[in-house]
Amino acid sequence: MRGAARLLALLSLTLPVPAAAHETQSAGQVQVTFSTGADDTLSTQGPTLLQFVLTGPGGDLPGCRCRLLLYQGTPSARVAPLLDVRLENLQRGVTRLELPKVAAGAYTVVLDGRPVNFGEFEAFRLRYTLTAP
């Protein structure tokens, strides 16, 4: 499943556009607004479009080395994620990622971020809980 999940992970960076603000979390000076194309659920019928918007101090987020992980249930050091995608040098704006079709149940999306240049912002780790009905 991991190999197939990586192949399905499609990343596209676009200019900032208004996004449906389904859930917003902050970590230090970084704010992330997170939503899915399926009313904040994961699809059991096909891929799910995940969208997140990163902003930083003053609105601009300096380059970010981000990593997105998808776990079934609650994340654990003993369990490998279903999806592990490195998103290098992200800038402020909307990022879209296609998550693979999943089985019914609870899932956790983890977004880890570190600055490209040390000290531009504090590293962060944010979690979002989603269900697949």
Coordinates of C-alpha atoms in Angstrom, one line a residue:
M1 CA 0.0 0.0 0.0
R2 CA 2.9 2.4 0.7
G3 CA 4.3 2.3 -2.8
A4 CA 0.9 2.7 -4.4
A5 CA 0.1 5.6 -2.0
R6 CA 3.3 7.4 -3.0
L7 CA 2.4 7.0 -6.7
L8 CA -1.0 8.5 -6.0
A9 CA 0.3 11.4 -4.1
L10 CA 0.1 14.3 -6.5
L11 CA 1.4 17.7 -5.3
S12 CA 0.6 21.0 -7.0
L13 CA 1.5 24.4 -5.7
T14 CA -0.7 27.3 -6.9
L15 CA -1.1 31.0 -6.2
P16 CA -2.9 31.8 -3.0
V17 CA -6.7 31.5 -3.4
P18 CA -9.5 31.6 -0.9
A19 CA -9.9 28.3 0.8
A20 CA -12.7 26.8 2.8
A21 CA -11.5 27.3 6.3
H22 CA -12.6 24.0 7.8
E23 CA -9.9 23.8 10.5
T24 CA -7.2 26.2 11.4
Q25 CA -4.3 25.5 13.8
S26 CA -1.4 27.5 15.0
A27 CA 2.0 26.5 16.1
G28 CA 4.2 29.4 17.2
Q29 CA 4.2 31.9 14.3
V30 CA 2.9 29.4 11.7
Q31 CA -0.7 29.0 10.9
V32 CA -2.2 26.1 8.8
T33 CA -5.7 26.1 7.4
F34 CA -6.7 22.5 6.5
S35 CA -9.6 21.1 4.5
T36 CA -10.5 18.2 2.2
G37 CA -12.6 18.1 -1.0
A38 CA -15.0 15.6 0.7
D39 CA -16.5 17.7 3.6
D40 CA -13.6 17.0 5.9
T41 CA -13.8 13.2 5.5
L42 CA -11.7 10.7 3.6
S43 CA -13.2 8.9 0.7
T44 CA -13.6 5.1 0.6
Q45 CA -14.6 5.3 -3.1
G46 CA -11.5 7.0 -4.6
P47 CA -8.8 9.5 -3.9
T48 CA -9.4 12.5 -1.5
L49 CA -8.1 16.0 -2.3
L50 CA -6.4 17.4 0.8
Q51 CA -5.7 21.1 0.8
F52 CA -3.7 23.2 3.3
V53 CA -2.6 26.8 3.5
L54 CA 0.6 27.8 5.3
T55 CA 1.1 31.4 6.6
G56 CA 3.7 32.8 8.8
P57 CA 4.7 36.0 10.6
G58 CA 3.4 39.0 8.6
G59 CA 1.5 36.7 6.2
D60 CA 4.5 35.3 4.4
L61 CA 6.0 31.9 5.3
P62 CA 9.6 31.6 4.5
G63 CA 10.5 28.3 2.7
C64 CA 9.4 25.3 4.7
R65 CA 10.6 21.7 4.5
C66 CA 7.3 19.9 5.3
R67 CA 6.4 16.3 5.7
L68 CA 2.9 14.9 5.5
L69 CA 2.1 11.6 7.1
L70 CA -1.2 9.7 7.0
Y71 CA -1.9 7.1 9.8
Q72 CA -4.8 4.8 10.3
G73 CA -6.0 5.5 13.8
T74 CA -3.7 7.3 16.2
P75 CA 0.0 7.8 15.2
S76 CA 2.5 5.6 16.9
A77 CA 6.3 5.2 16.7
R78 CA 5.7 1.4 16.3
V79 CA 3.4 1.8 13.2
A80 CA 4.5 2.9 9.8
P81 CA 2.3 5.6 8.2
L82 CA 0.1 4.7 5.2
L83 CA 1.6 7.7 3.4
D84 CA 4.8 9.7 3.9
V85 CA 5.4 12.6 1.5
R86 CA 8.2 15.1 1.8
L87 CA 7.1 18.6 0.6
E88 CA 10.3 20.5 0.1
N89 CA 10.7 24.3 0.1
L90 CA 7.0 25.2 0.4
Q91 CA 6.1 28.8 0.3
R92 CA 3.0 30.6 1.4
G93 CA 0.0 29.6 -0.6
V94 CA -2.4 26.7 -1.2
T95 CA -1.0 23.2 -1.4
R96 CA -3.0 20.4 -2.7
L97 CA -2.2 16.7 -2.3
E98 CA -4.2 13.7 -3.4
L99 CA -4.6 11.1 -0.7
P100 CA -5.3 7.5 -1.8
K101 CA -8.6 5.7 -1.3
V102 CA -8.9 4.3 2.2
A103 CA -11.0 1.8 4.2
A104 CA -13.7 3.0 6.5
G105 CA -12.4 4.2 9.9
A106 CA -10.5 6.9 11.7
Y107 CA -7.3 8.5 10.3
T108 CA -4.8 11.1 11.5
V109 CA -3.0 13.5 9.1
V110 CA 0.3 14.8 10.6
L111 CA 2.0 17.9 9.1
D112 CA 5.6 18.4 10.2
G113 CA 7.4 21.6 9.2
R114 CA 11.0 22.9 9.6
P115 CA 12.4 26.1 8.2
V116 CA 14.7 26.0 5.2
N117 CA 16.9 28.6 6.9
F118 CA 17.4 28.1 10.6
G119 CA 15.5 30.6 12.8
E120 CA 12.9 31.9 10.3
F121 CA 10.2 30.2 12.3
E122 CA 9.9 27.4 14.9
A123 CA 9.5 23.8 13.8
F124 CA 5.9 22.6 14.1
R125 CA 3.9 19.4 14.2
L126 CA 0.2 19.6 13.7
R127 CA -2.4 16.8 13.7
Y128 CA -5.8 16.5 12.0
T129 CA -8.2 13.7 12.7
L130 CA -10.5 12.6 9.8
T131 CA -12.9 9.8 9.3
A132 CA -13.7 7.7 6.3
P133 CA -17.4 6.8 6.5

